[in-house]
mmCIF file of C-alpha atoms in Angstrom:
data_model
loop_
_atom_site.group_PDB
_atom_site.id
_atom_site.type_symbol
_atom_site.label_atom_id
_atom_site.label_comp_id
_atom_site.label_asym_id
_atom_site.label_seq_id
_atom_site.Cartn_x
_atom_site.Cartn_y
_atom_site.Cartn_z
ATOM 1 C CA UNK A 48 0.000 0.000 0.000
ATOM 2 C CA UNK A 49 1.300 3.539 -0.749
ATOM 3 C CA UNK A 50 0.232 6.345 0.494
ATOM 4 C CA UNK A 51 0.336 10.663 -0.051
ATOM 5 C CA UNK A 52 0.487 12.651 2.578
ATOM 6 C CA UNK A 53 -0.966 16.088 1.917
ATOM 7 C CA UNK A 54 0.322 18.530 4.550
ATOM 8 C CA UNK A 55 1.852 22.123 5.422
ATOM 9 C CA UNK A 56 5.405 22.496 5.554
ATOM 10 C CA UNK A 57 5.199 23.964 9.561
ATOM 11 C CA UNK A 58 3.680 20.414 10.204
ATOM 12 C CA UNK A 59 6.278 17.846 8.646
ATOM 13 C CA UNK A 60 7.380 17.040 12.258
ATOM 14 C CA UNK A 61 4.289 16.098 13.367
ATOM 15 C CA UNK A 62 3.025 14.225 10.576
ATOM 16 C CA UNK A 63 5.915 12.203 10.554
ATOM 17 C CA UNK A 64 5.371 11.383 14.385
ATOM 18 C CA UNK A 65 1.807 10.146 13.188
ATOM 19 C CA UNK A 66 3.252 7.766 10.396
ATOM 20 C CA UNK A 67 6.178 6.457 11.309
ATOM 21 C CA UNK A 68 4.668 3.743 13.721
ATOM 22 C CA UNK A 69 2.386 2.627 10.284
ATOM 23 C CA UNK A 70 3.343 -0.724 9.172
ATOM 24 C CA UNK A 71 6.388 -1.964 7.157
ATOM 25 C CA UNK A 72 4.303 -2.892 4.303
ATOM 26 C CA UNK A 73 2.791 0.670 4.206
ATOM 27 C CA UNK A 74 5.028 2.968 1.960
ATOM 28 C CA UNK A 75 4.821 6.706 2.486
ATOM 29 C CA UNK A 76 5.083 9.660 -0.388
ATOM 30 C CA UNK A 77 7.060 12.140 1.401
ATOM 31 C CA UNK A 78 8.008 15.598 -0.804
ATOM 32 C CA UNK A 79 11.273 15.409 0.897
ATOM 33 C CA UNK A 80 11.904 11.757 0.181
ATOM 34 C CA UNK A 81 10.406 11.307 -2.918
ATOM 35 C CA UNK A 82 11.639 14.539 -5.276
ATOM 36 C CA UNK A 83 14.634 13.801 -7.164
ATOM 37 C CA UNK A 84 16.906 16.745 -7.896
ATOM 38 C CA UNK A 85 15.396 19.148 -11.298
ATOM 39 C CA UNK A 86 12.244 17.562 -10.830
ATOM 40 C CA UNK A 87 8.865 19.319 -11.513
ATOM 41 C CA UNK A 88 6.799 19.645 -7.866
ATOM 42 C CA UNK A 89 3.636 20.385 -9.402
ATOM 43 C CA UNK A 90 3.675 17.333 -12.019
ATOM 44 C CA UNK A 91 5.679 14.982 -9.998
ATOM 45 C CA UNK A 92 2.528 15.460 -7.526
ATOM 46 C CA UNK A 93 -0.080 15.404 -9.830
ATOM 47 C CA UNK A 94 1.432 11.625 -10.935
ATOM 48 C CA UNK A 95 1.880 10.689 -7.305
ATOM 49 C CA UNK A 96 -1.856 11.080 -6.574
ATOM 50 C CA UNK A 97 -3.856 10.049 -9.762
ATOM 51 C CA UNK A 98 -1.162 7.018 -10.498
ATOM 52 C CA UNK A 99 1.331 5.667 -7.859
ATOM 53 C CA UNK A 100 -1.033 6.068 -4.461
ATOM 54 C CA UNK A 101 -3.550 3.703 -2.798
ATOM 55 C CA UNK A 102 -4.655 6.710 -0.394
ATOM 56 C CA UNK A 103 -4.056 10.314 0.407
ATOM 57 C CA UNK A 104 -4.101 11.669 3.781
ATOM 58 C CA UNK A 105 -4.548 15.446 4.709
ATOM 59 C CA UNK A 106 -3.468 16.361 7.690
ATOM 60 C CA UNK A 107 -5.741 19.793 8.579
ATOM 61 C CA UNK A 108 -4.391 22.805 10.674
ATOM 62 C CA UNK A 109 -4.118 26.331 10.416
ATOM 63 C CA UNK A 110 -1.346 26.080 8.078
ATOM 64 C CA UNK A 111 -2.928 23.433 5.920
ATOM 65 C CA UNK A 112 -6.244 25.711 5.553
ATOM 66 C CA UNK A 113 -3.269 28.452 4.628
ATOM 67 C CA UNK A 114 -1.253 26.724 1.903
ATOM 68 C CA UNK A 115 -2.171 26.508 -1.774
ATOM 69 C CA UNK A 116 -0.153 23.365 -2.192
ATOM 70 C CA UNK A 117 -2.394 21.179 0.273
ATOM 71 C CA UNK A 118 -5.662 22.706 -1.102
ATOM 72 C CA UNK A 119 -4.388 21.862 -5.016
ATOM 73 C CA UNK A 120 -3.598 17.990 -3.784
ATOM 74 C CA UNK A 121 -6.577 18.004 -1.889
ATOM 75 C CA UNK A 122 -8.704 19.087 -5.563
ATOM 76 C CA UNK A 123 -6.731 16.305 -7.193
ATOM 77 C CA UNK A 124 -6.746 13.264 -4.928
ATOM 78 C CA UNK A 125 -10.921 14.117 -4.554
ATOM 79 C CA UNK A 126 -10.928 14.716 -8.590
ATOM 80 C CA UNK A 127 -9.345 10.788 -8.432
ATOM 81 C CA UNK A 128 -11.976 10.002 -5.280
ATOM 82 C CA UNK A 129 -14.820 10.445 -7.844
ATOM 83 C CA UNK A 130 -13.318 8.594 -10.783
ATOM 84 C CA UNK A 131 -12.308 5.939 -7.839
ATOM 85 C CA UNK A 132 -15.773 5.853 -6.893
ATOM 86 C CA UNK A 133 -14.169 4.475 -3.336
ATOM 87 C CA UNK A 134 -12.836 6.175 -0.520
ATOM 88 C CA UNK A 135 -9.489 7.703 -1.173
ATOM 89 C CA UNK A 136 -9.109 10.736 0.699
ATOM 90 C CA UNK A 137 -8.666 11.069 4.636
ATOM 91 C CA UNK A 138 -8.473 14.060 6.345
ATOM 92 C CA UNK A 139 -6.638 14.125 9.638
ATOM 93 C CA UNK A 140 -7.692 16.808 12.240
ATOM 94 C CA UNK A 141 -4.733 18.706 13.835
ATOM 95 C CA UNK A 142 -6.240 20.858 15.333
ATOM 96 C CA UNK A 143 -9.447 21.396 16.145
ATOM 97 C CA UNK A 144 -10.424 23.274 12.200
ATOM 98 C CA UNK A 145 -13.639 20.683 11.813
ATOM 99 C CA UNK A 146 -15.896 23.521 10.335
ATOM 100 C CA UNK A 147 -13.093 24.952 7.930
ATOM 101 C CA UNK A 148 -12.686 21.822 6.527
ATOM 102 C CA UNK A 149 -15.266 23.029 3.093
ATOM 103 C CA UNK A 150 -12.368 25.762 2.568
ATOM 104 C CA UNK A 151 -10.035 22.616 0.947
ATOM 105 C CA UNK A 152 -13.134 21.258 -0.932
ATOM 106 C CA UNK A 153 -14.281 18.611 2.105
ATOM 107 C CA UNK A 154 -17.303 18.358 3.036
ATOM 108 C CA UNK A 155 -17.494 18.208 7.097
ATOM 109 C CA UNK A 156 -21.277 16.803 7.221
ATOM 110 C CA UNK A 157 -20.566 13.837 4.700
ATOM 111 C CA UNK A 158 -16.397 13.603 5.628
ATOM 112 C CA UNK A 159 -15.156 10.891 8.223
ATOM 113 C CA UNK A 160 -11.946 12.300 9.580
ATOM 114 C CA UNK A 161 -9.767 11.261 11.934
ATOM 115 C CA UNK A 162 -9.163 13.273 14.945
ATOM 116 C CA UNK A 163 -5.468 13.222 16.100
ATOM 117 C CA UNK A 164 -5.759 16.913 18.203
ATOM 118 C CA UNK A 165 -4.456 15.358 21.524
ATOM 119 C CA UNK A 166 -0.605 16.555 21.152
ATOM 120 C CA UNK A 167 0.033 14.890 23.900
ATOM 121 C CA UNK A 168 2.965 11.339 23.666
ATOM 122 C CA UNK A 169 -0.009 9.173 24.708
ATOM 123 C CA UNK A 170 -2.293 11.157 22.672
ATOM 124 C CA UNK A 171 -0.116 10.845 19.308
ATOM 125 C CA UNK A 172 0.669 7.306 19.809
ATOM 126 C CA UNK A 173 -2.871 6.631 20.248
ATOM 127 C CA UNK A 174 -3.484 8.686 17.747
ATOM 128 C CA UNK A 175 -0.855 6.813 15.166
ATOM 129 C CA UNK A 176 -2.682 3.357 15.843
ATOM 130 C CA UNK A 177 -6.403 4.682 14.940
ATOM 131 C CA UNK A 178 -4.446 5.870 11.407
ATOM 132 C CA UNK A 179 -3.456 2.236 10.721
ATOM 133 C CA UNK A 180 -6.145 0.501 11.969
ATOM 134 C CA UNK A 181 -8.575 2.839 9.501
ATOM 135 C CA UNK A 182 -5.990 2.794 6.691
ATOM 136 C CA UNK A 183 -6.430 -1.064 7.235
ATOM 137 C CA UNK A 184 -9.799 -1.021 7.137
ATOM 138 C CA UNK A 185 -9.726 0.637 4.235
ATOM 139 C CA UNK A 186 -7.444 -1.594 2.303
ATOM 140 C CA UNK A 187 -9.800 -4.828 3.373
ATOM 141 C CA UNK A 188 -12.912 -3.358 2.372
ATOM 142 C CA UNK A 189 -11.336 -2.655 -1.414
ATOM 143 C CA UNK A 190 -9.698 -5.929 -1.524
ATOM 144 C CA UNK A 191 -13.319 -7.300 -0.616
ATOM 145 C CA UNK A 192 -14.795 -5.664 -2.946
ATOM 146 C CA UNK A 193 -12.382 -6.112 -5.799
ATOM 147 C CA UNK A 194 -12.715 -9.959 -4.914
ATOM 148 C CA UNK A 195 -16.259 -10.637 -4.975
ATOM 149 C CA UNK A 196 -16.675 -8.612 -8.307
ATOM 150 C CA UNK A 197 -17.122 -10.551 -11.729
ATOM 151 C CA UNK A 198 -14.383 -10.635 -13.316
ATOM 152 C CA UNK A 199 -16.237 -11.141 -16.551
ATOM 153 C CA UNK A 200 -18.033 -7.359 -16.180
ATOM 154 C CA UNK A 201 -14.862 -5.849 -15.139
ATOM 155 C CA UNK A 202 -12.685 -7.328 -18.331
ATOM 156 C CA UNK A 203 -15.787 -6.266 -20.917
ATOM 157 C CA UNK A 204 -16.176 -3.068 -19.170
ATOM 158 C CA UNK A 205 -12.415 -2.642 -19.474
ATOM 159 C CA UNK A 206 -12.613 -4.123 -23.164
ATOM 160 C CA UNK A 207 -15.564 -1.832 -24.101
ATOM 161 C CA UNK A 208 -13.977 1.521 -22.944
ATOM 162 C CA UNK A 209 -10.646 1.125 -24.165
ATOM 163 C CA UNK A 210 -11.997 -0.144 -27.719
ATOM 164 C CA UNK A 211 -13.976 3.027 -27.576
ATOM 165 C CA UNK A 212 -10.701 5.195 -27.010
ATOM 166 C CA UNK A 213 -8.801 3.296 -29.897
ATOM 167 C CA UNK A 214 -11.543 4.175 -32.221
ATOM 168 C CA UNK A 215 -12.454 7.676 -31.530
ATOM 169 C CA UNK A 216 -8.742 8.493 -31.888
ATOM 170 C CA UNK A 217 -8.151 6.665 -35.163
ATOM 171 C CA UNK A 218 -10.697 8.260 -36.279
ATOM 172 C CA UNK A 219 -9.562 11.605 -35.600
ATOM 173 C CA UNK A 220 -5.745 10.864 -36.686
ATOM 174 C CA UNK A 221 -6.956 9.787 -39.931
ATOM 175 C CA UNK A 222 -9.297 12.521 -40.616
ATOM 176 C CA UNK A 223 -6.081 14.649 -40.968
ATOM 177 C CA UNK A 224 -4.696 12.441 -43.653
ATOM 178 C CA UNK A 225 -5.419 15.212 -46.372
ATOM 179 C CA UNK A 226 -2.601 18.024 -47.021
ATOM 180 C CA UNK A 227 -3.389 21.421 -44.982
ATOM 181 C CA UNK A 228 -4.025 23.094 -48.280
ATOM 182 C CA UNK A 229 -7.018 20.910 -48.532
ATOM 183 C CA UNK A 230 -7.970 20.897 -45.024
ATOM 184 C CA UNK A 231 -8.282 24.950 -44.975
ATOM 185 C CA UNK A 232 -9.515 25.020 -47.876
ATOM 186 C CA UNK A 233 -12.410 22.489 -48.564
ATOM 187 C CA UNK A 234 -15.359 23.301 -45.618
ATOM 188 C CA UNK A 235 -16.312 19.073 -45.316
ATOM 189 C CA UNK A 236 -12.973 18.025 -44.783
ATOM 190 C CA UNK A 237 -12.283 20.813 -42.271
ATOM 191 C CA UNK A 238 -15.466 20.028 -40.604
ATOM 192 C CA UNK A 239 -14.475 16.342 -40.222
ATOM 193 C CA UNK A 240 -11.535 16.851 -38.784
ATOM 194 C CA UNK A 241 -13.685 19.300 -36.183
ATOM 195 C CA UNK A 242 -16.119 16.652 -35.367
ATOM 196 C CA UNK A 243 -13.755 13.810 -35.063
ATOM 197 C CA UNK A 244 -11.880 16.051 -32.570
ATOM 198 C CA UNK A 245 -14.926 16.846 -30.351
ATOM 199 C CA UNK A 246 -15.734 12.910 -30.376
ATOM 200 C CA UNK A 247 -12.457 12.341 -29.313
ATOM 201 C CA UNK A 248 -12.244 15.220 -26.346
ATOM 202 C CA UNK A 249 -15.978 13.705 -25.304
ATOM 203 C CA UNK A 250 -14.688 9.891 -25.186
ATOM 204 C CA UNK A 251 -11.002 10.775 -23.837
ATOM 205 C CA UNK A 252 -12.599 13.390 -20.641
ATOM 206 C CA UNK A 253 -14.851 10.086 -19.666
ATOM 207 C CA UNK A 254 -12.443 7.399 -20.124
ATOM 208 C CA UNK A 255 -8.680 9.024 -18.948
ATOM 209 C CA UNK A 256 -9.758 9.993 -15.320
ATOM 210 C CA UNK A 257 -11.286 5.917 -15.132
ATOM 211 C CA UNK A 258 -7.737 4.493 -16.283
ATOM 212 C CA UNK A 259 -6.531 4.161 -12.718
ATOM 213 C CA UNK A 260 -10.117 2.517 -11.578
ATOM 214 C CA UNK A 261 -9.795 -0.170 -14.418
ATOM 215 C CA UNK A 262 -6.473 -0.847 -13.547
ATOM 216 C CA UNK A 263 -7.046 -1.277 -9.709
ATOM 217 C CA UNK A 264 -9.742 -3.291 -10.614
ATOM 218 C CA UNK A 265 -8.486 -5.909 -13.005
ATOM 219 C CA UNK A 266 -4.844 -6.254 -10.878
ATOM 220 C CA UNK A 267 -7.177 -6.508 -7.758
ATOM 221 C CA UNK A 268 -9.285 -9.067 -9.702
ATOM 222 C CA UNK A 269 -6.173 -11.653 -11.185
ATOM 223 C CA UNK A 270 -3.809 -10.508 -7.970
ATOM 224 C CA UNK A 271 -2.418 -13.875 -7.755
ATOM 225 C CA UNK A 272 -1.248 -13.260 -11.978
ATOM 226 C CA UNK A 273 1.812 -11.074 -11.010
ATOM 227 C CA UNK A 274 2.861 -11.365 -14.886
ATOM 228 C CA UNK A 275 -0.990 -9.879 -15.965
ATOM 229 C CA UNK A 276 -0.944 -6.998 -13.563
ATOM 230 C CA UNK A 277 2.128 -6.029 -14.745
ATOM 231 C CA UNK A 278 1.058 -6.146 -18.269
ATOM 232 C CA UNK A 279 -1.906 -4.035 -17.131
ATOM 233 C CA UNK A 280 0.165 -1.581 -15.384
ATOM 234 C CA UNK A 281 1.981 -1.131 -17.965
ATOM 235 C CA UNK A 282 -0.901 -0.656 -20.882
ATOM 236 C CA UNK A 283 -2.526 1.883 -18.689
ATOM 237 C CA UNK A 284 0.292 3.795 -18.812
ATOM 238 C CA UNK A 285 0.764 3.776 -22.261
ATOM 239 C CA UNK A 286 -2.423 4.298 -23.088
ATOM 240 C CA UNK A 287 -1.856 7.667 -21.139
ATOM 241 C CA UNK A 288 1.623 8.695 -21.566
ATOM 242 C CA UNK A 289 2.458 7.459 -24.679
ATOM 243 C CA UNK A 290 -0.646 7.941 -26.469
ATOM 244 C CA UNK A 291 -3.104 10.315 -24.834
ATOM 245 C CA UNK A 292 -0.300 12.774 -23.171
ATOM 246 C CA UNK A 293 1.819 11.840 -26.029
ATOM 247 C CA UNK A 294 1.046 11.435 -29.430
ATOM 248 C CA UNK A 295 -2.284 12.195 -29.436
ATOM 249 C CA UNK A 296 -1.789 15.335 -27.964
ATOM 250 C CA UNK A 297 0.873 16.679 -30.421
ATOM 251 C CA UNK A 298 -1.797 16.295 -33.034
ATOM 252 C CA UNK A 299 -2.570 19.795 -31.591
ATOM 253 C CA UNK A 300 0.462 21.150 -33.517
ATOM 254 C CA UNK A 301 -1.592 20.086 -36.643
ATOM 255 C CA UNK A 302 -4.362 21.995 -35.623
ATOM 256 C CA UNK A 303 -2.500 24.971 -34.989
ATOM 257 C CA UNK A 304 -1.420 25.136 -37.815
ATOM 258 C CA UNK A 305 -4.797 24.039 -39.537
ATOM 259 C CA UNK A 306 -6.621 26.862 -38.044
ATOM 260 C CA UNK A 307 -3.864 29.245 -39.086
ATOM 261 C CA UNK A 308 -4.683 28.956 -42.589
ATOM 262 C CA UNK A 309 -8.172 28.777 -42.726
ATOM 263 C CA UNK A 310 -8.342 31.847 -40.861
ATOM 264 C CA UNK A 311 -6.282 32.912 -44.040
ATOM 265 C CA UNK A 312 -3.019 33.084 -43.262
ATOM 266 C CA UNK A 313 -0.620 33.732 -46.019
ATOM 267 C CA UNK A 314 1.846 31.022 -46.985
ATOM 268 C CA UNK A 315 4.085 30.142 -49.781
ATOM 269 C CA UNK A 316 4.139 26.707 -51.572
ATOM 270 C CA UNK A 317 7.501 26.074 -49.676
ATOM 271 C CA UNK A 318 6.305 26.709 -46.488
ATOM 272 C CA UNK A 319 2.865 24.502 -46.877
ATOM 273 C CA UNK A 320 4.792 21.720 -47.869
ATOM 274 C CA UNK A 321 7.358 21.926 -44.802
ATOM 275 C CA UNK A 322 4.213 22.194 -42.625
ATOM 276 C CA UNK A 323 2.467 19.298 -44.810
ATOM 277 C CA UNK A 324 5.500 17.003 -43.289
ATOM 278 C CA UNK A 325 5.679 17.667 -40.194
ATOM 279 C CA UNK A 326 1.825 17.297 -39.939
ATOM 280 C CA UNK A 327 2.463 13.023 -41.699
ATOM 281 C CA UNK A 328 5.293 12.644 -39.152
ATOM 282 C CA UNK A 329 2.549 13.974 -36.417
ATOM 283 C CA UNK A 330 0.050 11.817 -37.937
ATOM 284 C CA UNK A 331 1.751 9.008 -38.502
ATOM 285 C CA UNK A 332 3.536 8.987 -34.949
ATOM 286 C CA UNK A 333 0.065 8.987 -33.601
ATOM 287 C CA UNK A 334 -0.783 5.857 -35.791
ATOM 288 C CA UNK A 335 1.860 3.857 -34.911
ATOM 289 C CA UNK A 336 1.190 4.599 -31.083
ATOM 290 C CA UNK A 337 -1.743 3.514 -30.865
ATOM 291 C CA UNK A 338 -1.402 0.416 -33.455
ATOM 292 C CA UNK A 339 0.973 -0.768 -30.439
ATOM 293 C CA UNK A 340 -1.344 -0.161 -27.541
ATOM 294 C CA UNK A 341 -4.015 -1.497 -29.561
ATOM 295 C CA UNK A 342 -2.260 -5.064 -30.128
ATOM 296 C CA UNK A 343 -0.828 -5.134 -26.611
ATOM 297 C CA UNK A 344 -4.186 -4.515 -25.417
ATOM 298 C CA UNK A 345 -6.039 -7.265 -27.493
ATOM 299 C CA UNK A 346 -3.356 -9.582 -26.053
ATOM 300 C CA UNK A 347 -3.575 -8.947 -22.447
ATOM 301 C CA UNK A 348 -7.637 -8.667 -23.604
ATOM 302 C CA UNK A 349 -6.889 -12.507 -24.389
ATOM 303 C CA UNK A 350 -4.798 -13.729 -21.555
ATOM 304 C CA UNK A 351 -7.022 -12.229 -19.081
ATOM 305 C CA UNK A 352 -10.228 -13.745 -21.040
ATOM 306 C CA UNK A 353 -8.336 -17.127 -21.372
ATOM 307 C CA UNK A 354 -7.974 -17.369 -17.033
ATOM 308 C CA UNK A 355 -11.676 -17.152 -16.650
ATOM 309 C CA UNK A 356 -12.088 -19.714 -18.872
ATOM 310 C CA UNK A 357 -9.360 -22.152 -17.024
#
């Protein structure tokens, strides 16, 4: 299990009291620990929470309900709570800020919290053992859950979604197989490549923030097929990263320049054709990005369909 801890700076010594009892097999996300040197804060974070954490704590005081940085992970990790659709956030009461707690997004009539206020050694220690006996509790109900579900609806919902993805992006890359001088210049194909864009923002802004549920769901579900969930860890991060974040996303470069001359932009022969190849190698990039995650994915599709029918 790996956890975030969301926290002000003031209250590192604290929070560290608080975790350090937690079990070995608990591993903590500490900013100090965890940054490597030149690293961005604000992304290495943002990965942290939506892709590398089982749970993120927030440790509320005055400072907390002062810093920007614990009220932007707090947005995130509940952003992930919702796609989750489990608990994932837990605030921790520091002091005794219960009815500030909607000023970081949490609600305090529908929000569990625990209370760790009592500063005192047998109040902290006391306090360190409720944290892993709810962080526990936590852990057992998902595992629980995750076991009892069919495996069956979570592979086809899986199966369904991503095949949805693959499409609506295909279908988009290839609408921008035409040279720009066409594009900008003939109102169908520029309106195809418009549509196929807003199918593709629709399908991606439902299915992206879900990639971390799928995966916790179908490792959860074959957790005794190490060799699968590492297949599936590593598809849902393509998916994202390589294609979505990646290729996908420079497609935008296209469209830049797209828009550029159909809002009539001036541009030699020379200078259309320099921008025509860079938009194939954009195009094409895309293609062959997700023709790999597309044949990785029907092959872990298979493996994972093949176990349920051992």
């Amino acid at each position: 299990m790996k956890i975030f801890l969301s926290h002000a700076s003031e209250s590192k010594p604290l929070v560290r009291q608080l975790t350090e009892p937690l079990p070995a097999h608990v591993s903590i996300w500490l900013d100090r620990d965890a940054m490597a040197p030149g690293q961005r804060f604000d992304r290495r974070i943002r990965a942290a929470i939506e892709r590398e954490c089982d749970f993120v704590l927030v440790f509320v005081d005055e400072h907390a309900l002062a810093s920007d940085w614990v009220r932007q992970e707090t947005a995130m990790a509940l952003q992930r709570q919702v796609a989750l659709q489990r608990t994932f956030v837990i605030p921790v009461l520091l002091r005794e800020v219960q009815g500030a707690l909607a000023s970081l997004g949490l609600d305090p009539q529908e929000t569990l919290y625990l209370d760790a206020t009592d500063l005192s050694d047998a109040g902290i220690a006391a306090s360190a053992r409720t944290l892993a006996e709810e962080l526990f509790k936590h852990c057992s109900m998902l595992v629980e859950t995750l076991r009892n579900a069919d495996r069956r609806r979570l592979l086809d919902d899986w199966a369904g979604e991503l095949t949805e993805f693959q499409q609506a992006a295909f279908r988009w890359q290839a609408s921008m197989q035409h040279s720009l001088a066409v594009l900008s210049g003939n109102q169908e194909a520029f309106d195809h490549v418009r549509d196929t864009l807003a199918e593709y923002n629709r399908v991606a802004d439902r299915f992206i923030p879900r990639l971390a549920l799928h995966r916790d769901r179908i490792t959860a579900a074959w957790h005794d097929r190490r060799s699968l969930c590492e297949d599936m860890r590593d598809l849902v991060a393509a998916v994202e990263v390589d294609v979505y974040r990646g290729a996908l996303f420079r497609l935008n470069e296209v469209l830049g320049a797209l828009q550029r001359l159909a809002d009539g932009g001036a541009a030699t022969p020379e200078e259309i054709a320099r921008l025509d190849s860079g938009k194939d190698a954009l195009t094409q990039a895309a293609r062959t990005a997700l023709e790999r995650v597309s044949a990785d994915s029907a092959d872990l599709i298979g493996d994972l369909a093949r176990e349920l029918e051992d």
